[in-house]
């Protein structure tokens, strides 16, 4: 039986045998910064997540009653002989946490909630139609109608939320975007003809799905405009391509994908005359289908753009009318986290002492959150930015910031490579925050390779010495040693390579997100590394601009306003991993 007094100060593990762990014993001190290190596949995550965190989670669920028994059965118990001194645990791992389309940086950080509360209590009401300020005319109540006759709803937190009926833009339903069919996404190979499959939704028989007409009827429409379905797509004029996309009223054709000759061969079904009419076009048909049902086949051809009714703010006209310090809440949401560090310095409120005190409480909470997030290298993020666009590193640090503001004590935090996605210059700031968690009275366990983290550790556990069957052993457990502070866990040998003349290609006019339309130069037949601090534009350049630009370039199309030079005939395929 493990010592109860010692268990209060340490996490005692006996016979850890999850996955490739070879049944070793280990004591981990509580209230310290512990780094688990070793080569990839050595067993670090098996110890941190599949043993320590799983046992903590199992014990928590076992105290929640019978309803959790099924969940516990699916989860399974950690393979370990005995474990004591287990604390409630919170895990922040590398897996991307998928957020819904209504989740933004503002909602994740709760700064958006604080702004809504501040606006509900202290904003000046303005008419949503004539933009005139609405003032109190009687002491008994606030005016409910503007001088122009427009009804003015009372200020409430729900009014300023795009996730409520009152606050959401009625056009985009609070999503901030409008979906539309993108013609470029319909093109499969511009060098082919319509019959051969120039467009993506083409069947082997030559029928184009969503056209609603046979290839023969489609050809009749084409002939009326001076071309045929056997003309290569890239030889058609824009006007001729638009006939296929948007329809024609020149001639009447029969609708249906099966010809009369084909339908006469059906057994047990009486062939009926087909409906006659003008060819409607592929895009109008897809748009109608999209309005009824958003299925995967349709979404292949859909792009999004900012809602024209709310200019992408997600909010209704009424929600955008009230102002605080001359700005509406949508303008605050479009600002950055770093811009709120000094928030409220110029806020003018009534002389009512109680009002000022209440406002200052909310303002101080906003500033504290903004300062903490800025110290974590997240000050560049806009409150309105969808959470789905965040990198894994940014998402993880936002979750960490939430934990830092929770004031929990006696918790075991487990992190999986928090350095991932961070520039070396940002790692020290993150370690400072992890030490803050420790100093509050929490145990912080980090699975990490980076030397920066090992140098700041209170306790180091190395698992290995190799990966898989060559790992799973406890190599070392104790305070950092000199070799832990100098050598990387992973090493590499420089390969002898015969020097070759360098060749390059260039990406011009990249303007995605914060990119400033310069020239990015990459070496061909070489390993290119794109680096920079979080938010510098690495993902915007490589994932959101370079890859789609190359795909469009290979198809003979343009992507946004970019161009690629120096890769013709050299790069023939693009793979995104």
XYZ file of C-alpha atoms in Angstrom:
577
model
C 0.000 0.000 0.000
C 1.343 3.428 -0.942
C 2.198 5.884 1.811
C -0.759 8.282 2.361
C 1.375 11.144 3.689
C 3.778 10.908 0.801
C 0.890 10.588 -1.671
C -0.350 14.003 -0.616
C 2.975 15.477 -1.787
C 3.650 13.211 -4.772
C 1.936 11.306 -7.547
C 3.021 7.699 -7.016
C 2.837 5.325 -9.987
C 3.616 1.620 -9.743
C 3.866 -0.693 -12.738
C 3.021 1.719 -15.575
C 2.449 -0.588 -18.567
C 0.193 1.351 -20.964
C 1.089 0.745 -24.641
C 4.883 0.297 -24.817
C 5.635 1.265 -21.187
C 7.526 -1.592 -19.522
C 5.987 -1.546 -16.048
C 8.274 0.953 -14.323
C 7.632 2.792 -11.032
C 7.711 6.580 -10.768
C 7.124 9.288 -8.140
C 6.293 12.786 -9.399
C 6.385 15.770 -7.013
C 3.237 17.889 -6.866
C 3.208 21.673 -7.297
C 6.179 21.610 -9.655
C 6.844 22.126 -13.373
C 7.558 18.622 -14.701
C 8.857 18.002 -18.228
C 8.439 14.551 -19.826
C 10.993 14.124 -22.599
C 12.271 11.433 -24.951
C 12.234 10.630 -28.654
C 8.929 10.470 -30.502
C 7.244 7.137 -29.766
C 9.203 6.538 -26.570
C 6.070 6.507 -24.385
C 5.762 10.086 -23.110
C 2.105 10.525 -24.077
C 1.301 7.014 -22.829
C 2.507 8.089 -19.410
C 1.037 11.604 -19.371
C -2.325 11.103 -21.071
C -3.129 7.396 -21.114
C -2.012 6.802 -17.517
C -2.049 9.951 -15.359
C -4.861 11.895 -17.034
C -7.024 8.838 -17.739
C -6.855 7.695 -14.105
C -7.828 11.176 -12.908
C -10.733 11.263 -15.362
C -11.876 7.778 -14.331
C -11.932 8.707 -10.644
C -13.887 11.868 -11.376
C -16.534 10.011 -13.374
C -16.821 7.279 -10.753
C -18.115 9.893 -8.306
C -20.822 11.197 -10.627
C -23.313 8.334 -10.223
C -24.615 5.443 -12.285
C -25.222 7.463 -15.449
C -21.499 7.607 -16.115
C -20.935 3.844 -15.907
C -21.358 3.339 -19.665
C -18.950 6.154 -20.421
C -16.405 4.708 -17.997
C -16.739 1.323 -19.696
C -15.942 2.798 -23.111
C -13.071 4.838 -21.727
C -11.250 1.909 -20.108
C -8.868 1.893 -17.180
C -5.186 2.740 -17.380
C -2.877 -0.282 -17.356
C -1.032 0.319 -14.095
C -0.627 -1.796 -10.934
C -1.264 1.014 -8.491
C -1.481 4.788 -8.532
C -1.926 7.215 -5.651
C -1.878 10.948 -5.066
C -3.988 11.582 -8.166
C -5.317 15.115 -8.497
C -8.169 16.423 -10.674
C -6.585 16.864 -14.105
C -7.072 19.140 -17.099
C -5.487 18.124 -20.403
C -4.564 20.497 -23.207
C -3.259 18.419 -26.104
C -2.235 18.951 -29.739
C -5.523 17.897 -31.275
C -7.351 20.683 -33.035
C -10.482 21.544 -31.106
C -13.091 22.070 -33.779
C -15.343 24.990 -32.975
C -18.684 25.740 -34.572
C -19.215 28.516 -37.123
C -20.563 30.756 -34.331
C -17.394 30.567 -32.269
C -14.975 33.515 -32.443
C -11.941 34.748 -30.539
C -14.291 37.069 -28.659
C -16.530 34.223 -27.486
C -13.588 31.939 -26.623
C -11.807 34.551 -24.516
C -15.068 35.837 -22.940
C -14.000 39.383 -23.836
C -17.023 39.488 -26.123
C -19.299 38.691 -23.164
C -17.763 41.521 -21.136
C -18.256 43.976 -24.007
C -21.897 42.950 -24.358
C -22.453 43.545 -20.644
C -20.755 46.945 -20.831
C -22.876 47.991 -23.826
C -26.093 46.754 -22.218
C -25.482 48.879 -19.130
C -23.716 51.983 -20.370
C -24.086 52.464 -24.156
C -25.885 55.483 -25.584
C -28.925 54.496 -27.636
C -29.062 55.604 -31.251
C -31.811 55.083 -33.795
C -31.021 52.267 -36.195
C -32.637 54.199 -39.084
C -31.906 57.913 -38.704
C -28.857 57.482 -36.418
C -30.177 60.161 -34.022
C -29.376 59.751 -30.294
C -32.345 58.643 -28.212
C -32.612 60.455 -24.888
C -34.892 60.044 -21.893
C -37.903 62.365 -22.057
C -39.479 61.454 -18.758
C -38.158 60.238 -15.443
C -40.636 57.385 -15.408
C -39.287 55.451 -18.364
C -36.898 55.448 -21.313
C -38.256 56.486 -24.698
C -39.363 53.446 -26.743
C -39.715 55.215 -30.116
C -37.357 57.550 -31.978
C -38.574 60.932 -33.210
C -38.613 59.434 -36.718
C -41.082 56.798 -35.525
C -38.632 53.867 -35.437
C -39.179 51.447 -32.512
C -36.100 51.162 -30.252
C -35.690 47.963 -28.307
C -34.236 48.253 -24.771
C -30.537 47.541 -24.343
C -29.766 44.006 -23.160
C -26.866 41.586 -23.383
C -28.819 39.411 -25.829
C -29.265 42.377 -28.204
C -25.498 42.536 -28.733
C -25.010 38.820 -29.393
C -24.998 37.341 -32.896
C -26.121 34.052 -31.347
C -29.574 35.378 -30.406
C -32.635 36.231 -32.481
C -32.522 39.857 -31.312
C -28.859 40.403 -32.123
C -28.210 38.258 -35.195
C -28.280 39.727 -38.686
C -31.516 38.395 -40.230
C -29.852 37.891 -43.623
C -26.919 35.671 -42.594
C -28.469 34.487 -39.296
C -25.433 35.663 -37.341
C -22.818 33.807 -39.408
C -21.413 36.936 -41.063
C -21.083 35.208 -44.428
C -23.125 34.567 -47.531
C -22.565 31.424 -49.555
C -22.447 31.472 -53.331
C -21.552 29.031 -56.064
C -17.986 29.633 -57.266
C -17.599 28.946 -61.028
C -13.866 28.251 -60.612
C -14.636 25.292 -58.361
C -16.752 23.701 -61.098
C -13.858 23.440 -63.548
C -12.037 20.098 -63.532
C -9.762 20.464 -66.580
C -9.975 23.520 -68.858
C -8.186 21.639 -71.635
C -11.044 19.134 -71.972
C -14.385 19.562 -73.711
C -17.739 19.514 -71.907
C -18.378 16.002 -73.221
C -14.938 14.834 -72.024
C -15.396 16.216 -68.492
C -14.161 19.812 -68.412
C -16.537 20.366 -65.492
C -16.383 18.465 -62.198
C -20.001 17.229 -62.062
C -19.734 15.252 -65.333
C -20.691 11.575 -65.497
C -18.872 9.008 -67.699
C -21.740 9.257 -70.208
C -21.097 12.982 -70.685
C -24.152 14.128 -68.712
C -23.412 17.198 -66.553
C -25.126 16.882 -63.190
C -27.274 19.951 -62.309
C -27.653 20.848 -66.010
C -30.999 18.968 -66.111
C -30.595 18.299 -69.846
C -29.035 15.521 -71.922
C -25.699 16.088 -73.686
C -27.656 16.317 -76.943
C -29.908 19.081 -75.600
C -26.894 20.842 -74.113
C -25.194 20.734 -77.504
C -28.263 22.298 -79.112
C -28.007 25.222 -76.662
C -24.292 25.538 -77.383
C -24.836 25.500 -81.153
C -27.275 28.379 -80.771
C -24.402 30.417 -79.321
C -21.794 29.426 -81.887
C -19.930 26.567 -80.188
C -20.421 22.906 -79.273
C -19.924 20.573 -76.318
C -16.890 19.199 -78.154
C -15.033 22.535 -77.992
C -12.273 22.642 -75.322
C -13.343 24.773 -72.373
C -10.318 27.083 -72.512
C -11.162 27.946 -76.143
C -14.606 29.274 -75.216
C -15.197 32.986 -74.703
C -16.361 34.229 -71.303
C -19.841 34.794 -72.770
C -19.972 31.194 -74.045
C -18.834 29.818 -70.694
C -21.534 31.906 -69.003
C -24.150 30.160 -71.173
C -23.216 26.857 -69.519
C -23.059 28.417 -66.062
C -26.065 30.760 -66.100
C -28.387 29.530 -68.869
C -29.839 30.765 -72.155
C -33.226 31.880 -73.505
C -32.343 31.520 -77.196
C -33.989 28.141 -77.786
C -36.321 25.732 -76.018
C -35.021 22.296 -75.041
C -36.420 19.197 -73.333
C -35.524 18.716 -69.671
C -34.366 15.403 -68.184
C -31.090 13.533 -68.245
C -32.422 10.543 -70.214
C -33.243 10.724 -73.925
C -36.578 9.471 -75.274
C -34.782 6.553 -76.970
C -33.292 5.522 -73.638
C -36.564 5.903 -71.757
C -38.464 3.768 -74.282
C -36.271 0.816 -73.250
C -37.381 0.969 -69.596
C -39.561 -1.949 -68.547
C -42.672 -1.413 -66.443
C -42.526 2.378 -66.803
C -44.499 4.385 -69.328
C -42.363 7.046 -71.000
C -43.967 10.466 -70.667
C -43.206 13.569 -72.735
C -40.456 15.658 -71.189
C -41.017 19.212 -69.999
C -39.889 21.888 -72.453
C -38.299 25.176 -71.528
C -35.223 27.364 -71.648
C -31.934 25.920 -70.388
C -31.547 27.275 -66.829
C -27.786 26.960 -66.268
C -25.789 24.916 -63.762
C -25.196 27.637 -61.167
C -28.877 28.639 -60.656
C -29.795 24.965 -60.179
C -26.972 24.418 -57.653
C -27.956 27.633 -55.822
C -31.563 26.457 -55.475
C -30.399 23.070 -54.217
C -28.055 24.752 -51.716
C -30.922 26.839 -50.324
C -32.854 23.644 -49.592
C -30.078 21.381 -48.342
C -26.367 21.853 -47.628
C -24.919 18.481 -48.613
C -21.302 17.560 -49.263
C -21.759 17.300 -53.045
C -23.104 20.841 -53.273
C -20.582 22.364 -50.871
C -17.733 21.306 -53.182
C -18.702 24.224 -55.432
C -19.511 26.819 -52.768
C -17.435 29.768 -51.551
C -18.239 32.302 -48.859
C -17.997 36.082 -48.747
C -18.904 38.732 -46.199
C -22.630 39.247 -45.726
C -23.691 42.373 -47.612
C -26.459 43.205 -45.122
C -24.236 43.390 -42.012
C -20.829 43.808 -43.731
C -19.653 40.605 -42.061
C -20.267 41.862 -38.505
C -22.925 39.151 -37.890
C -25.065 41.696 -36.006
C -28.477 43.191 -36.738
C -28.987 46.884 -37.491
C -30.463 47.407 -34.032
C -27.401 45.809 -32.386
C -25.065 48.078 -34.346
C -26.897 51.294 -33.474
C -25.945 51.930 -29.765
C -22.509 53.445 -29.165
C -19.912 53.600 -26.440
C -17.184 56.247 -26.754
C -18.514 56.946 -30.257
C -18.133 53.362 -31.505
C -20.634 50.548 -31.875
C -19.969 47.036 -30.616
C -19.170 45.750 -34.110
C -16.273 48.212 -34.297
C -14.882 46.927 -30.996
C -15.259 43.328 -32.230
C -13.284 44.169 -35.367
C -10.367 45.364 -33.243
C -7.469 43.332 -31.880
C -6.952 41.921 -28.403
C -3.842 44.070 -27.999
C -5.903 47.189 -28.685
C -7.907 46.541 -25.500
C -4.935 46.572 -23.112
C -5.566 50.281 -22.445
C -9.325 49.967 -22.972
C -11.530 52.451 -21.130
C -8.973 55.211 -20.553
C -11.153 57.689 -22.408
C -14.513 56.263 -21.361
C -16.908 59.013 -20.342
C -19.717 57.957 -18.035
C -22.222 59.811 -15.947
C -21.080 61.286 -12.661
C -23.098 58.614 -10.861
C -20.529 57.001 -8.550
C -22.247 53.605 -8.577
C -22.367 53.587 -12.368
C -18.689 54.434 -12.652
C -17.692 51.769 -10.122
C -19.722 49.099 -11.938
C -18.231 50.089 -15.303
C -14.692 50.036 -13.968
C -15.135 46.457 -12.735
C -16.073 45.309 -16.260
C -13.355 47.437 -17.886
C -10.679 46.036 -15.593
C -11.726 42.477 -16.438
C -11.436 43.258 -20.164
C -8.012 44.840 -19.722
C -6.730 41.961 -17.569
C -7.773 39.362 -20.156
C -6.345 41.452 -23.009
C -3.029 41.905 -21.199
C -2.724 38.211 -20.379
C -3.468 37.176 -23.967
C -1.073 39.767 -25.369
C 1.690 38.419 -23.129
C 1.060 35.022 -24.709
C 1.681 36.394 -28.201
C -2.030 36.607 -29.080
C -2.465 40.380 -29.118
C -2.701 40.371 -32.933
C -5.920 38.311 -32.979
C -9.132 40.142 -33.850
C -12.111 39.484 -31.579
C -14.246 38.797 -34.658
C -11.881 36.156 -36.046
C -13.613 32.754 -36.422
C -12.070 30.151 -34.126
C -11.938 27.686 -37.024
C -9.181 29.802 -38.619
C -6.878 29.647 -35.583
C -3.734 27.570 -35.673
C -3.376 24.703 -33.196
C -0.823 26.742 -31.249
C -3.130 29.771 -31.057
C -6.100 27.655 -30.034
C -4.090 25.939 -27.296
C -2.833 29.225 -25.876
C -6.370 30.631 -25.793
C -7.429 27.623 -23.731
C -4.410 28.099 -21.488
C -5.342 31.746 -20.940
C -8.804 30.622 -19.828
C -7.209 28.313 -17.256
C -4.922 31.082 -16.016
C -7.959 33.187 -15.261
C -9.809 30.434 -13.414
C -7.849 30.685 -10.114
C -8.072 26.909 -9.646
C -5.632 25.293 -7.218
C -4.700 21.685 -6.561
C -5.089 20.766 -10.247
C -2.801 18.624 -12.399
C -2.399 20.269 -15.812
C -1.129 18.099 -18.675
C 0.219 19.783 -21.827
C 1.329 18.128 -25.060
C 4.182 20.066 -26.695
C 3.003 23.615 -25.919
C 5.963 24.920 -27.939
C 4.318 23.690 -31.162
C 3.404 26.653 -33.351
C 5.506 29.047 -31.267
C 8.526 30.959 -32.444
C 11.576 30.540 -30.184
C 11.221 34.161 -29.048
C 7.732 33.415 -27.688
C 8.561 30.279 -25.719
C 9.910 32.059 -22.629
C 6.680 34.057 -22.225
C 4.654 30.847 -22.374
C 6.879 29.164 -19.782
C 6.398 32.180 -17.491
C 2.638 31.621 -17.699
C 2.999 27.901 -16.993
C 5.097 28.788 -13.958
C 2.263 31.081 -12.861
C -0.047 28.050 -12.894
C 2.496 26.154 -10.798
C 2.912 28.988 -8.317
C -0.835 29.043 -7.687
C -0.504 25.541 -6.228
C -0.907 23.300 -9.276
C 1.112 20.455 -10.774
C 2.112 21.179 -14.382
C 3.197 18.208 -16.531
C 4.540 18.999 -20.002
C 5.337 16.562 -22.816
C 8.042 18.482 -24.625
C 11.218 18.284 -26.741
C 12.271 21.937 -26.684
C 15.410 22.730 -24.690
C 13.871 26.005 -23.501
C 11.268 24.132 -21.474
C 13.718 21.615 -20.005
C 15.986 24.385 -18.787
C 13.129 25.883 -16.768
C 11.807 22.569 -15.397
C 11.751 21.718 -11.691
C 11.745 18.003 -12.473
C 12.573 16.015 -15.605
C 11.388 12.542 -16.612
C 13.025 10.941 -19.657
C 11.413 7.900 -21.291
C 13.236 5.824 -23.887
C 15.891 5.269 -24.881
C 14.386 4.623 -28.312
C 10.902 4.476 -29.839
C 8.323 1.681 -29.885
C 9.847 -1.593 -28.700
C 13.120 0.203 -28.062
C 11.400 2.636 -25.679
C 9.044 2.409 -22.720
C 11.785 2.460 -20.054
C 12.367 5.060 -17.378
C 15.738 6.532 -18.380
C 15.877 9.287 -15.752
C 13.665 11.019 -13.186
C 14.881 13.930 -11.078
C 16.053 17.547 -11.160
C 17.519 18.791 -14.465
C 21.048 17.582 -15.169
C 23.685 19.390 -17.157
C 23.208 17.110 -20.169
C 19.452 17.776 -20.119
C 20.151 21.492 -20.477
C 22.542 21.138 -23.393
C 21.601 18.313 -25.747
C 18.394 18.069 -27.775
C 16.322 14.910 -27.381
C 16.371 14.422 -31.134
C 19.515 14.727 -33.223
C 20.146 14.673 -36.930
C 23.115 14.151 -39.222
C 23.858 16.414 -42.084
C 23.786 14.376 -45.276
C 26.455 14.618 -47.920
C 24.798 16.048 -50.975
C 26.317 16.984 -54.277
C 25.837 20.672 -54.878
C 23.340 21.461 -57.639
C 22.646 24.821 -59.299
C 19.776 26.446 -57.377
C 16.528 27.169 -59.195
C 13.650 29.195 -57.777
C 9.994 30.034 -58.304
C 8.165 33.120 -57.056
C 4.682 33.856 -55.677
C 3.578 37.405 -56.493
C 0.861 39.608 -54.979
C -0.171 37.428 -51.990
C -2.756 39.438 -50.015
C -4.523 36.839 -47.856
C -5.260 38.071 -44.323
C -2.277 40.210 -43.221
C 0.005 39.522 -46.224
C 1.197 42.693 -47.932
C 1.295 41.628 -51.619
C 5.067 41.229 -51.852
C 7.106 38.535 -53.592
C 7.816 35.201 -51.874
C 10.739 33.246 -53.342
C 11.096 29.456 -52.924
C 13.869 27.118 -54.059
C 12.894 24.236 -56.326
C 13.946 20.659 -55.456
C 14.745 21.752 -51.899
C 13.299 21.809 -48.387
C 11.893 25.300 -47.781
C 11.080 26.432 -44.222
C 8.687 29.313 -43.562
C 9.141 30.755 -40.083
C 8.132 33.758 -38.001
C 6.277 34.616 -34.800
C 2.642 33.603 -34.312
C 0.391 35.711 -36.500
C 3.184 36.723 -38.855
C 1.368 35.175 -41.818
C 3.039 31.757 -42.239
C -0.194 29.790 -42.639
C -1.748 32.579 -44.709
C 1.201 32.384 -47.103
C 1.666 28.625 -47.460
C -1.712 27.013 -46.777
C -4.180 29.733 -47.747
C -2.324 31.302 -50.690
C 0.547 29.251 -52.139
C -1.237 25.870 -52.312
C -4.527 27.115 -53.886
C -2.593 29.451 -56.186
C -0.548 26.517 -57.470
C -3.663 24.405 -58.055
C -5.314 27.206 -60.015
C -2.039 27.891 -61.846
C -1.789 24.261 -62.969
C -5.372 24.423 -64.284
C -4.664 27.575 -66.249
C -6.713 29.787 -63.916
C -5.820 32.597 -61.534
C -6.336 32.549 -57.766
C -7.355 35.918 -56.322
C -4.766 38.339 -57.766
C -1.713 36.110 -57.318
C 0.684 34.850 -59.965
C 3.392 32.169 -59.929
C 6.555 32.542 -61.958
C 9.352 30.075 -62.591
C 7.475 26.806 -61.954
C 6.016 26.106 -65.393
C 6.670 22.516 -66.431
C 8.594 21.811 -63.214
C 5.870 21.375 -60.590
C 3.005 19.266 -61.899
C 1.106 18.414 -58.723
C 0.447 19.946 -55.308
C -0.134 17.886 -52.151
C -1.241 19.460 -48.867
C -0.419 17.463 -45.734
